[in-house]
Each structure stands twice: as C-alpha cells, then as structure tokens.
Short mmCIF file of C-alpha atoms in Angstrom, two decimals:
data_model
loop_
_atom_site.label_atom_id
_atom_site.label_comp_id
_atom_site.label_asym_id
_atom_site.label_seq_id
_atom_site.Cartn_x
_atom_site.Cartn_y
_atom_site.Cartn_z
CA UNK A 283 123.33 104.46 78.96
CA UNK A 284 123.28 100.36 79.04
CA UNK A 285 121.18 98.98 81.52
CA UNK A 286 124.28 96.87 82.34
CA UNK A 287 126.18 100.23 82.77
CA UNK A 288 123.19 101.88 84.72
CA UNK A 289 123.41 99.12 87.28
CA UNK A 290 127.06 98.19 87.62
CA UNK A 291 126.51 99.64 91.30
CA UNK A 292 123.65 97.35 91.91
CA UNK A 293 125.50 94.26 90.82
CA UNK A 294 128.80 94.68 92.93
CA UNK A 295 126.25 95.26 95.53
CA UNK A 296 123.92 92.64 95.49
CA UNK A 297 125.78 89.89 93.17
CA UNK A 298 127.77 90.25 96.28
CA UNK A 299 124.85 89.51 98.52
CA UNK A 300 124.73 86.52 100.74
CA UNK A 301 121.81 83.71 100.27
CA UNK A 302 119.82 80.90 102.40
CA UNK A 303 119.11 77.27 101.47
CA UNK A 304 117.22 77.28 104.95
CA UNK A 305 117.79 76.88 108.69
CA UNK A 306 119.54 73.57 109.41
CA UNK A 307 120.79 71.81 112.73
CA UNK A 308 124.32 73.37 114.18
CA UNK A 309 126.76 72.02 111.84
CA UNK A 310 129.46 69.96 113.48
CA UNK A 311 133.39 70.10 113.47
CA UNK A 312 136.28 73.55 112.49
CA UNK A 313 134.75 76.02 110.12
CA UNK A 314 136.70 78.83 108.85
CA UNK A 315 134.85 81.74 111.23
CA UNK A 316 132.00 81.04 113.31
CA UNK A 317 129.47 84.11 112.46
CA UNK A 318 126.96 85.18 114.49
CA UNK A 319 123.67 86.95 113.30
CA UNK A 320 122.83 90.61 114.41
CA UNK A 321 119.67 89.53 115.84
CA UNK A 322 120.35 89.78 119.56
CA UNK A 323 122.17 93.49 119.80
CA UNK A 324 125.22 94.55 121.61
CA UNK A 325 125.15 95.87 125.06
CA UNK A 326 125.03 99.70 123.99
CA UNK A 327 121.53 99.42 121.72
CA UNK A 328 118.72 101.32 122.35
CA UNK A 329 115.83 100.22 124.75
CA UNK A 330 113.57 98.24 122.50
CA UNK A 331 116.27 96.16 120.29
CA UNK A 332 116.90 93.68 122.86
CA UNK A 333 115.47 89.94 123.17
CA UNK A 334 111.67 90.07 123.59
CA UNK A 335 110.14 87.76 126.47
CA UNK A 336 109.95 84.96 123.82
CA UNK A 337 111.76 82.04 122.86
CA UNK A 338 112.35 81.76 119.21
CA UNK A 339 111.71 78.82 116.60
CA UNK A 340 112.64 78.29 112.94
CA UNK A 341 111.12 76.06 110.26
CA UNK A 342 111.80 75.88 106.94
CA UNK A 343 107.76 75.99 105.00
CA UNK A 344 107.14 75.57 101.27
CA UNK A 345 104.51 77.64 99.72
CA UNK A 346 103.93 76.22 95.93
CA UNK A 347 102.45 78.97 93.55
CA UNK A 348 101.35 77.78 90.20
CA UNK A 349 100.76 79.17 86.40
CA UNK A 350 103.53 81.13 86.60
CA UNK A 351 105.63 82.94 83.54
CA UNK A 352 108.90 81.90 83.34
CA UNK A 353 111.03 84.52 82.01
CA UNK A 354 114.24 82.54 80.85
CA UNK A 355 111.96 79.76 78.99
CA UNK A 356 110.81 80.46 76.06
CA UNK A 357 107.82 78.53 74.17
CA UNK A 358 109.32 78.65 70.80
CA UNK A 359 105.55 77.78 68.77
CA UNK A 360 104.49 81.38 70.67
CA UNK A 361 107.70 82.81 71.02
CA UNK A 362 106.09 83.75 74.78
CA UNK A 363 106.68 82.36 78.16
CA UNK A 364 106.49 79.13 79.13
CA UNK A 365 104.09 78.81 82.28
CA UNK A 366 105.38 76.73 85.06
CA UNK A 367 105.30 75.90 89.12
CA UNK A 368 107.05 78.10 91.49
CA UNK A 369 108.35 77.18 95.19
CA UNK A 370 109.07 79.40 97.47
CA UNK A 371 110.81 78.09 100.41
CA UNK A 372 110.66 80.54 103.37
CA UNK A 373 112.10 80.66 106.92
CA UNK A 374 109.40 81.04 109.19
CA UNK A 375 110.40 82.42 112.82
CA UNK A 376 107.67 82.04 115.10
CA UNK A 377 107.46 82.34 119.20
CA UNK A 378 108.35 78.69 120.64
CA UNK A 379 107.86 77.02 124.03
CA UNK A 380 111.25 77.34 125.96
CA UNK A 381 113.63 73.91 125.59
CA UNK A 382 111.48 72.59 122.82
CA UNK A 383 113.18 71.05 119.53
CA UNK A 384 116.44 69.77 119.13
CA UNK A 385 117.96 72.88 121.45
CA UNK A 386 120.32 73.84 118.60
CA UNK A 387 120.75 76.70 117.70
CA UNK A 388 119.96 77.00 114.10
CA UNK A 389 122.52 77.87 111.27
CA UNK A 390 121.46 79.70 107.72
CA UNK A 391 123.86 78.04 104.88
CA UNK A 392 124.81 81.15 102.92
CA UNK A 393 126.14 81.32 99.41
CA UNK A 394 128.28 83.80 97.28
CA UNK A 395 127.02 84.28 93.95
CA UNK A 396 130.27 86.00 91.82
CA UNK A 397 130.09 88.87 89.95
CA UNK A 398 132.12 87.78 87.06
CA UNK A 399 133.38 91.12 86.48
CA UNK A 400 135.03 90.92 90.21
CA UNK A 401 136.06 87.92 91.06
CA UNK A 402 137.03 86.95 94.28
CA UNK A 403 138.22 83.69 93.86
CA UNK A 404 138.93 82.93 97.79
CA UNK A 405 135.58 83.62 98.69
CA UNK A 406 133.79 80.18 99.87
CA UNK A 407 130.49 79.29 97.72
CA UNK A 408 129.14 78.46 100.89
CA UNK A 409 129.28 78.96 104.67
CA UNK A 410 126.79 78.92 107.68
CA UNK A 411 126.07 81.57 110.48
CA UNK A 412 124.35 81.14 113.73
CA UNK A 413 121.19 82.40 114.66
CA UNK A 414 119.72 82.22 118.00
CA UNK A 415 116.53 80.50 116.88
CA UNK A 416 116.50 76.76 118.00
CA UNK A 417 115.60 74.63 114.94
CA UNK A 418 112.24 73.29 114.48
CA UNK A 419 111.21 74.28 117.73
CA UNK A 420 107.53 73.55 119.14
CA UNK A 421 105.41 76.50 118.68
CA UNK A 422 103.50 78.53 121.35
CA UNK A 423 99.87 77.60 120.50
CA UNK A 424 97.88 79.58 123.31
CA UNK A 425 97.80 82.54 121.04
CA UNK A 426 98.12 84.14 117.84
CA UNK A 427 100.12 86.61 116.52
CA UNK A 428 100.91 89.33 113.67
CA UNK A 429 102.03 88.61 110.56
CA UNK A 430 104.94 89.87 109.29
CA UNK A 431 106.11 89.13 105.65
CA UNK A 432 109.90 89.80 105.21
CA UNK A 433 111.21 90.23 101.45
CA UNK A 434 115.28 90.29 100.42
CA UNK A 435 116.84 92.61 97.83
CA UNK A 436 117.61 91.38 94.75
CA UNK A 437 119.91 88.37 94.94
CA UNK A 438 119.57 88.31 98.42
CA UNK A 439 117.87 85.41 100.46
CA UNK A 440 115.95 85.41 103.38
CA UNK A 441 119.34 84.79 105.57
CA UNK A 442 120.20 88.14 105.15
CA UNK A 443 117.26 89.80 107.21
CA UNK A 444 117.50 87.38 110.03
CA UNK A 445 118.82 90.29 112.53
CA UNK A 446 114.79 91.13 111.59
CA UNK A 447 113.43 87.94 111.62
CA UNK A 448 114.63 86.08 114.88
CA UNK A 449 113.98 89.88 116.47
CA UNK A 450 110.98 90.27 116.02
CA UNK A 451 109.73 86.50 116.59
CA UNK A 452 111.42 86.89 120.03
CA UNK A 453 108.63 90.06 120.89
CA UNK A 454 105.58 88.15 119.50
CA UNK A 455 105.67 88.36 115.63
CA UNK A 456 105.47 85.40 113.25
CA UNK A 457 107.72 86.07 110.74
CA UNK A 458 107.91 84.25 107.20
CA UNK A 459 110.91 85.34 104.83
CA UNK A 460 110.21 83.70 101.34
CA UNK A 461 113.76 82.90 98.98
CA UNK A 462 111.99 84.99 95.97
CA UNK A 463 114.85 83.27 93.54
CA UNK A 464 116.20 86.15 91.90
CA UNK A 465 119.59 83.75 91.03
CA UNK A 466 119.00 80.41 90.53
CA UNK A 467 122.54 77.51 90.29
CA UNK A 468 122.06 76.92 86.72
CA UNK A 469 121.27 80.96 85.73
CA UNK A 470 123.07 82.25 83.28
CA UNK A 471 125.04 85.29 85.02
CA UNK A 472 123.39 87.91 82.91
CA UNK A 473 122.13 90.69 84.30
CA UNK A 474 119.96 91.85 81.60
CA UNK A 475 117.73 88.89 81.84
CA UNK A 476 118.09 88.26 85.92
CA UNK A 477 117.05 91.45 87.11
CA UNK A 478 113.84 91.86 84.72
CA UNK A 479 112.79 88.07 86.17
CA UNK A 480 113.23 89.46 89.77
CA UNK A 481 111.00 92.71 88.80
CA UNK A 482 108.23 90.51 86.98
CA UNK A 483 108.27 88.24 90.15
CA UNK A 484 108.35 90.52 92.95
CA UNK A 485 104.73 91.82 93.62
CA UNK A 486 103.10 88.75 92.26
CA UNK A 487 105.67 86.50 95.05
CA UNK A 488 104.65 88.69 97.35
CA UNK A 489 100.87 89.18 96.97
CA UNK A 490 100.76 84.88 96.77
CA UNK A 491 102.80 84.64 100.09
CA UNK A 492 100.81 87.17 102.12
CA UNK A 493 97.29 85.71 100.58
CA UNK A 494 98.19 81.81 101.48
CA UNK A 495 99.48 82.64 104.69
CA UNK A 496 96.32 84.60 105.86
CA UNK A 497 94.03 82.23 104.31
CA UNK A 498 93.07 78.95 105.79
CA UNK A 499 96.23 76.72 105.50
CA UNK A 500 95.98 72.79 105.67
CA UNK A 501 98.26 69.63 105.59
CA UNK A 502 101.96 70.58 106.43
CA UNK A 503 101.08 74.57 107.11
CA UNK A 504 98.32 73.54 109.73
CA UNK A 505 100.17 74.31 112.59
CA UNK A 506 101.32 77.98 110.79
CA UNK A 507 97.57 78.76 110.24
CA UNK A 508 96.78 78.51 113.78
CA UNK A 509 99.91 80.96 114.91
CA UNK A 510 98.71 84.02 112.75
CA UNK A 511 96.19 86.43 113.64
CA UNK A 512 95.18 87.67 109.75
CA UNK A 513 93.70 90.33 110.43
CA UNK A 514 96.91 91.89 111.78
CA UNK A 515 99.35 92.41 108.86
CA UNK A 516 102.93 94.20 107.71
CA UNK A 517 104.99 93.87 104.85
CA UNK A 518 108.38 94.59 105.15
CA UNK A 519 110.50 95.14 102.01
CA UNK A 520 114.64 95.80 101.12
CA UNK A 521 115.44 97.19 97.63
CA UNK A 522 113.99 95.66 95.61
CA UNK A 523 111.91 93.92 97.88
CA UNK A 524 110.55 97.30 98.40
CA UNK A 525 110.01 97.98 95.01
CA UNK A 526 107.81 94.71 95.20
CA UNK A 527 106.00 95.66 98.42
CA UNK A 528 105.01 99.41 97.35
CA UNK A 529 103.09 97.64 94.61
CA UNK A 530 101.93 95.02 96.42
CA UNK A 531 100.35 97.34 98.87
CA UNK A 532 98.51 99.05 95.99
CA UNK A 533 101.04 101.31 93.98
CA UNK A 534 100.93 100.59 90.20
CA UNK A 535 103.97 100.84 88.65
CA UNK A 536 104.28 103.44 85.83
CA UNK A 537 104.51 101.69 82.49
CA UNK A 538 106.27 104.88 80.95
CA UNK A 539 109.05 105.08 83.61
CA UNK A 540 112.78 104.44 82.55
CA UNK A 541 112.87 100.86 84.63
CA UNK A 542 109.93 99.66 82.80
CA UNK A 543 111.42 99.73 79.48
CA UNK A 544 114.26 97.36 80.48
CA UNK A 545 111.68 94.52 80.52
CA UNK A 546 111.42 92.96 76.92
CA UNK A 547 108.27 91.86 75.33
CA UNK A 548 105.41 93.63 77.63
CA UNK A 549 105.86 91.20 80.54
CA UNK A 550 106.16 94.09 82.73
CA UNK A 551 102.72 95.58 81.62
CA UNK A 552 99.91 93.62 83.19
CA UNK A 553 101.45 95.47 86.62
CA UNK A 554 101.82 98.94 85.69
CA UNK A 555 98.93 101.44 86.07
CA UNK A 556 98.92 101.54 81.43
CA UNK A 557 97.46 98.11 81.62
CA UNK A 558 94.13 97.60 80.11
CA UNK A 559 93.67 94.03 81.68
CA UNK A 560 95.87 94.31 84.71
CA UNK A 561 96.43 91.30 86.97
CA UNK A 562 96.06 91.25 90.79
CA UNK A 563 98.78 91.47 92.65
CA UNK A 564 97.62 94.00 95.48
CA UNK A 565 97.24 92.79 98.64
CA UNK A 566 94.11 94.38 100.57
CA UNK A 567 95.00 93.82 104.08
CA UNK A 568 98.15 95.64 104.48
CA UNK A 569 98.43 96.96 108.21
CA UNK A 570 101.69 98.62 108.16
CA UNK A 571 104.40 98.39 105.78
CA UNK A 572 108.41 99.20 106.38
CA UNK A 573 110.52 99.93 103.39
CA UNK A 574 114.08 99.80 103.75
CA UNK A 575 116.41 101.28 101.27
CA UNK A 576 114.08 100.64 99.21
CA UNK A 577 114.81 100.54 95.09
CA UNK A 578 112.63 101.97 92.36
CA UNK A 579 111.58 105.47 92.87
CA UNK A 580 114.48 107.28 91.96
CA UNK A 581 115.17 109.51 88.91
CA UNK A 582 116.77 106.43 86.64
CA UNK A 583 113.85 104.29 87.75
CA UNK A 584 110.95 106.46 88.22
CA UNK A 585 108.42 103.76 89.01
CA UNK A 586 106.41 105.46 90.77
CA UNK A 587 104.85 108.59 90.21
CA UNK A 588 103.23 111.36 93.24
CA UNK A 589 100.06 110.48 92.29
CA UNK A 590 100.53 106.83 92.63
CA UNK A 591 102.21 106.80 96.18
CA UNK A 592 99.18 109.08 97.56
CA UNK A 593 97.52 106.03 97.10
CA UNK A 594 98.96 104.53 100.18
CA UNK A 595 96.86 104.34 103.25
CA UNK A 596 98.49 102.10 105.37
CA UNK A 597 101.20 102.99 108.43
CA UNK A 598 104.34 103.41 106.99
CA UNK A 599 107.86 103.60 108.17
CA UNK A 600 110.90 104.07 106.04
CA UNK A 601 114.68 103.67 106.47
CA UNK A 602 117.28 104.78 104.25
CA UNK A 603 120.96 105.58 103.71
CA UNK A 604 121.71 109.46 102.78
CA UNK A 605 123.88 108.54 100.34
CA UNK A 606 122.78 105.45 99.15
CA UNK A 607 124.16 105.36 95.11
CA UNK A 608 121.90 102.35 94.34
CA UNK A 609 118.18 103.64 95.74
CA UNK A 610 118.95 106.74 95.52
CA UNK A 611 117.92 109.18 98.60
CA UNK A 612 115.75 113.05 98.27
CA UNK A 613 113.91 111.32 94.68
CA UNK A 614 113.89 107.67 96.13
CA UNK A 615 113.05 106.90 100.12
CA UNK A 616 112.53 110.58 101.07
CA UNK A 617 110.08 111.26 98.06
CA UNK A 618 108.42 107.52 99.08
CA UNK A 619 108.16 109.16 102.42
CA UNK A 620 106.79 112.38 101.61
CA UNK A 621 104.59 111.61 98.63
CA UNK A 622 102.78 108.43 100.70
CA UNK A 623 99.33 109.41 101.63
CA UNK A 624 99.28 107.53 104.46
CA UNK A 625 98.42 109.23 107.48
CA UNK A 626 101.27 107.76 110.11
CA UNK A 627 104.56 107.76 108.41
CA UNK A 628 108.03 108.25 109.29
CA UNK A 629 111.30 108.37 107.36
CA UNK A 630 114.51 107.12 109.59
CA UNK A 631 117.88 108.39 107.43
CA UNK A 632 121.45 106.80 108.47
CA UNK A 633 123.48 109.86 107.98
CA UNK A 634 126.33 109.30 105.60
CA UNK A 635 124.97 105.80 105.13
CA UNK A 636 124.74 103.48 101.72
CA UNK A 637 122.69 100.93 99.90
CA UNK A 638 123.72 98.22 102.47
CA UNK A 639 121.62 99.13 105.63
CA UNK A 640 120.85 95.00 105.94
CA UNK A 641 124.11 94.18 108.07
CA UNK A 642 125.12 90.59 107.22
CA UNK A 643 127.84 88.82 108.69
CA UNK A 644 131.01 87.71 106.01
CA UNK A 645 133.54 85.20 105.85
CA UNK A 646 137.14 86.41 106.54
CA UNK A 647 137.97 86.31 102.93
CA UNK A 648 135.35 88.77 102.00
CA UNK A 649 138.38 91.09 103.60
CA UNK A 650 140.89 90.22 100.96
CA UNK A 651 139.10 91.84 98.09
CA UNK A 652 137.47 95.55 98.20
CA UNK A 653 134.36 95.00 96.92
CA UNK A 654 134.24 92.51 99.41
CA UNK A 655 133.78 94.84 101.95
CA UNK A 656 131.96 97.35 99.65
CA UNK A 657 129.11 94.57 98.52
CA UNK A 658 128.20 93.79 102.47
CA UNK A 659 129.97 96.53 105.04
CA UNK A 660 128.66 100.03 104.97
CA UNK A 661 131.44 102.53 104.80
CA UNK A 662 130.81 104.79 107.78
CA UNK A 663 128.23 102.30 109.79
CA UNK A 664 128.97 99.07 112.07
CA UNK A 665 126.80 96.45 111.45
CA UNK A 666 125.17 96.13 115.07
CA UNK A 667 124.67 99.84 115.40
CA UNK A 668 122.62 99.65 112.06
CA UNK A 669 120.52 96.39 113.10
CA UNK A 670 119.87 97.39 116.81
CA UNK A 671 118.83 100.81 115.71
CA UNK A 672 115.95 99.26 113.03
CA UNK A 673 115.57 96.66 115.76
CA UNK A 674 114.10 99.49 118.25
CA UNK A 675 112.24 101.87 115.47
CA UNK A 676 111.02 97.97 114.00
CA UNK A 677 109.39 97.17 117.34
CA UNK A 678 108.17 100.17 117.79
CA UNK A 679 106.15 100.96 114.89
CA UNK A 680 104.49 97.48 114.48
CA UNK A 681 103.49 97.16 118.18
CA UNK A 682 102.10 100.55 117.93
CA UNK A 683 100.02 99.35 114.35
CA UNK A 684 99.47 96.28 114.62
CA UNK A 685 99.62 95.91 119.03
CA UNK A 686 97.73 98.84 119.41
CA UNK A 687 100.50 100.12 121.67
CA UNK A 688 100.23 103.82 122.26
CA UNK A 689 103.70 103.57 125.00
CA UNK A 690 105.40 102.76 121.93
CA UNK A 691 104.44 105.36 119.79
CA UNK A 692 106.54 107.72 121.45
CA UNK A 693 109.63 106.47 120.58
CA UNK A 694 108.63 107.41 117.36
CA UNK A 695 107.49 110.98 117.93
CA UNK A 696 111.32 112.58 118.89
CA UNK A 697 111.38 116.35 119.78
CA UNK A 698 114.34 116.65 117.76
CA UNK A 699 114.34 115.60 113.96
CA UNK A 700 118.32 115.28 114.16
CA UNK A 701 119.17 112.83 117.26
CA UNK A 702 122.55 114.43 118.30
CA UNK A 703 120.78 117.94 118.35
CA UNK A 704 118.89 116.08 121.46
CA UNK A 705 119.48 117.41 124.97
CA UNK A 706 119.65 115.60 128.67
CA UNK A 707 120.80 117.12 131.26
CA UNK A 708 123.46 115.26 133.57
CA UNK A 709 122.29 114.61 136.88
CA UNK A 710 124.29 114.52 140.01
CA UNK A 711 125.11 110.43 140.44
CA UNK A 712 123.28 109.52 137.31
CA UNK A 713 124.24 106.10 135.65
CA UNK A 714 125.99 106.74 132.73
CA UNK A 715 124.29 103.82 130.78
CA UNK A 716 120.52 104.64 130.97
CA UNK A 717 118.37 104.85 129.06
CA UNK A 718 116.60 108.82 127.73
CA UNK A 719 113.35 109.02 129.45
CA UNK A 720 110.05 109.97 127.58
CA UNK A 721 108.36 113.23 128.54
CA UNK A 722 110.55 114.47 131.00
CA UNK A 723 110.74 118.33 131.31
CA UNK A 724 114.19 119.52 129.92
CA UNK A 725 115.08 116.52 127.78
CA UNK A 726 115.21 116.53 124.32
CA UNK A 727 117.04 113.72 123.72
CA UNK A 728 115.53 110.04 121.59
CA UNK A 729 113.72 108.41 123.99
CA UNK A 730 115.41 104.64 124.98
CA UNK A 731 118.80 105.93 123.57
CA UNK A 732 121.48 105.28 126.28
CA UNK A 733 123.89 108.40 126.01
CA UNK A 734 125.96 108.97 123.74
CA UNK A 735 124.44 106.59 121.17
CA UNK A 736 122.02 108.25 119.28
CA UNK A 737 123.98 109.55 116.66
CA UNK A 738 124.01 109.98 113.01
CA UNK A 739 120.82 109.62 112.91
CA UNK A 740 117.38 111.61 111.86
CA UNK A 741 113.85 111.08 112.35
CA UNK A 742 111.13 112.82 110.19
CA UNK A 743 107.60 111.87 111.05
CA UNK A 744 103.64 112.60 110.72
CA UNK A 745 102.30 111.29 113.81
CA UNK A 746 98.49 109.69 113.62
CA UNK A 747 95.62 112.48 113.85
CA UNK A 748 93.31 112.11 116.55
CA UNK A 749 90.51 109.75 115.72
CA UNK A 750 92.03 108.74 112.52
CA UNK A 751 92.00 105.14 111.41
CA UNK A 752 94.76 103.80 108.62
#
C-alpha cells in the first residue's frame, strides 16, 4: 500500500485542520460568523473545567533554532540537506494582572490549507476566532509558575489547542504553543514529502522549545524567564505532536518500524533507537506528559516498540477516541497506556469517539461540504462536551504532578472504570445541578460530574504507590 493511500484518512483530517499566524487585537467591522474558542466551558461541565481565579494574557514569542536540516532543499554538490534557521513563533498564555493590556480580547487568524483531492472551494483561506485572553496583557510577576509545552497535530497550529491553552493559563500554568510548520504558503501540496518534514522536525522542535524556555532567557523573552518555575514541567502532545513528545520524553523511535521507512535518505535515523551516533533530542526534565490521540504506535506505524515505552517514568495521562481510524485505538493510545512504565498513568477513552478529540470552531461554509464536517466535528461528540471534559481530567492531573495537589488526585481515581456504570443516590430536595461528591458512602458516581453528564466516557488508571517518586 502507497503511503499516499495509507494516509488518505490523515490528510482529509488534518489538511483540513485549522492554523494560527498568532494572537492579534479584536478585528474590527462584519465577519462572516463570530467564533468563539472552547476555552471557557458551557454551564453543564464538570467541576474543574471552569475559569481558574486568573486573568489570562497572550503574546506572540519567537524562539529561533539554528543548524537545522531542511528537508525540501536540497544541496545539489552533496545531494543532502541544506542546513538552515528555523522560527518558531508560539502563543504564549500566561496569568495577567486584571485590566492590563489593550482589554481586547484576543483573536487567532486561522487558515484552511485544501486538500486538493477535496476541494471546498467556499471555504475562506482565512478567518479569526475569539479567545478570552486579552492581548499582550501585563503579566503577574509575584510568582512563578509550571510550564506547560503544548504541540498541534500535523498541519495544525497552535490555534487549535487554545480551549487548552487559555484554560489552563487561567488556573496558574504558563503555557507556550509553538507553530511547528508542518505546511508552509509556498509548500508544494505533497504529502509524501510534508509529512516526513513534520516527523524529522517534531522531537527535535520540541526538545529546543522546552530547553530555551527552561533555560535562562534574555532580551525580548526576559519577562517569560521570570514567569516559569523550570523545575516544574509537562509536555502535552496531539497526533502527531504526540508522536513527537513520546520521543522527546525519552522513547526512541524504532528504525525498523513501517513509518520509518517512509522517510527517504536516512534522515529519520539519527532519532531511532538503530542509530549508532544518535542526536539529542530527549528532554530530561519531563514532569508529566498528556498525549492526546496521539499518532504513531499503531500497527501501520509501529514506532514504538513495549520495550521502548517501559522506558517512560514520568506521570502520564492519555486521551483517546475508541474508534479513532487515524491513531488507531487497543495497538495505539491503549498500548501507549499500558506498555508506559511510568508509575501514575491513566488512559481517558471517548466512547465511540474519532481522530478529532481537539474541538475547533469552523466557519459556516465548512457545513456545505462533508469532509468539512468530517476534517473538524467528531461524529458522535459536541465540541464543548469534549474540551470541558479534558479541561477537568487536564487540571487535574497537572495540579496533582506538578502542584503537588493530593484533593485533585481523586478526580482521577473513579470507582467505576465506565462513568455511566456510576451510582448516586437521589436525595430528598437535592439540586439537580450539583456536582458528585468525593468519598461519600453509597456513591459511585465521577467525582465533579453534575448528573447526568458523565457519559460516554471511561477511565482506566494506576494510581501513584505510596512513597513512590516519578
């Protein structure tokens, strides 16, 4: 089978993925749809999705990486890869002082990139949706905070995790989402070369970002350094930017696997666990890590063998889809889960779910045509359901890793490993729109779930021994 063939899921998927060219100042005047991130939830979420105490700015910071292969030019005297710069322009969210900055509420310029094999010519190139970050805000500088690193799926952008981003900012997080540049304007649309680029890239964009921004930054990122705490780190990774972030945190890829081969002219080697003179892109530091859907494990990928993923030591959550066609599910995710060696893990699965667990809002065209919808709508799932559910399991697991919060670690320890075989009791008068209570004799039922709502979900786990550290 073609590679092209292999992946024609992955590119109606992700070619139909939306992109950032940063946060900018609320534009002005009609626009087709005014669209309105995920990253304040709707009123039915679970306990710990909503608004931290926090208010929440947004900056656009360069980080400028260089010596760098670049797969798409050729030196024709070696017939090898021309080395060159490479910018990575990142959102940073960050926790701001109330009423600071220009008070507007930012907007993330998205952009279509066609398949050519679907086109949807009434699709706009470009359109903007609103956050609730205020642009260029002033920072709170009394404190520091964790680092989180945020990395897109493969011709994504870091707009499409903002219902993460602005989230997590709000409760105390600085966030920095880096536009990895899997699909560049003047790219030829070829898949065959594209993809490769985005899996030479991945680890080694990642690895750069998390080292700079935990090192001692100067100049322009000055007032960054002095937000993050470095020695409190996660890494959280979609698709592909899981693929990235499981080696990142350690996990050589296998040089022998089926993905590996798709990469021409051993580019791919110096980062699989064959190479002789590998280079470093593991990150030591890793506190937690969330993968989410994330690509590269499964059967037609294989990039990771058993032996590989016990490497992992680190906290880890993971979230997939149970039938997601792209990532795969019981040989991808759930094997991710179960084959990690690290000794706090958990594995969220979206029942009936797909690839797209990253809800994104789309322009009212994207209605017209059906892969449209399938590119950026789950079939079964609404979009807030998905991102207030992550946004609750999200802040629990890093303020339990990296907050040292033991009250949040039981909303990750359930009593039922399927959330609608939960039970709670109706009492006399009861509001109908609380939330489950933790450790209360007779109930079963996911803690900070109002009733009703948790759903379609389950929750597989391997809670911390006692007196271990990760």
């Amino acid at each position: 089978m073609s590679l092209t063939c292999r992946f024609c899921v992955v590119c109606i998927v992700w070619l139909s993925a939306v992109g950032c060219n940063g946060a900018t100042v609320a534009m002005k005047g009609d626009q087709e749809r005014r669209l309105v991130e995920y990253s304040k939830p709707a009123a039915d979420a679970p306990e710990l999705a909503y608004w931290g105490t926090y208010s929440v700015g947004v900056q656009t910071v360069s980080f400028l990486d260089t010596d760098r292969l670049a797969l798409l030019d050729i030196d024709p005297e070696t017939s090898l890869p021309k080395s060159q710069d490479r910018l990575l322009d990142s959102l940073v969210w960050y926790p701001a002082i109330e009423g600071s900055g220009n008070a507007e509420r930012a907007e993330y310029t998205r952009q279509f990139i066609q398949d050519p094999k679907s086109p949807m010519p009434e699709l706009p190139r470009n359109w903007t949706t609103t956050g609730h970050a205020i642009s260029n805000a002033a920072p709170v500088m009394e404190e520091t905070f964790p680092l989180i690193v945020l990395a897109h799926g493969w011709a994504g952008n870091p707009a499409a995790l903002t219902y993460i981003g602005e989230n997590l900012a709000s409760k105390g997080y600085v966030v920095i989402a880096p536009d990895l540049m899997d699909v560049l304007p003047d790219d030829p649309q070829v898949f065959e070369l594209l993809f490769p680029r985005a899996m030479i890239n991945r680890a080694q964009d990642l690895n750069f970002i998390l080292e700079e921004a935990t090192g001692v930054m100067a100049g322009e990122h000055a007032w960054l350094s002095t937000l993050i705490d470095p020695d409190k780190v996660a890494l959280i990774g979609n698709s592909l930017g899981g693929m990235g972030a499981l080696r990142t945190a350690g996990v050589a890829y296998d040089g022998t696997s089926p993905a590996a081969s798709w990469i021409p002219g051993g580019l791919f080697e110096n980062q699989t666990s064959q190479a002789e003179d590998p280079i470093d892109v593991t990150f030591e530091n890793l506190d937690a890590m969330v993968l989410i859907a994330p690509w590269g494990a499964q059967d037609d990928a294989a990039l990771f063998s058993n032996n590989a993923l016990a490497s992992l030591t680190a906290p880890r959550f993971v979230i997939s889809g149970e039938l997601d066609a792209i990532a795969g599910y019981e040989t991808g995710p759930k094997r991710i889960y179960q084959e990690a060696g690290s000794q706090e893990k958990y594995h969220l699965t979206f029942e009936a779910a797909g690839h797209g667990i990253t809800p994104a809002p789309v322009p009212a065209a994207a209605d017209e045509y059906p892969y449209g919808a399938i590119g950026t709508r789950d079939a079964v799932w609404r979009g807030e359901a998905v991102a207030a559910t992550q946004q609750h399991f999200l802040t629990a697991f890093l303020d339990a890793t990296l907050k040292s919060d033991d009250t949040a670690r039981h909303y990750l320890t359930v009593e039922t490993e399927r959330a609608s075989d939960g039970v709670w009791p109706l009492v006399n008068n009861e509001a109908p729109d609380t939330f489950a209570p933790m450790a209360e004799a007779g109930v079963t039922y996911w803690p900070g779930f109002r009733r009703h709502r948790a759903r379609g979900l389950r929750l597989e786990y391997q809670a911390p021994t006692s007196g271990t550290t990760n």
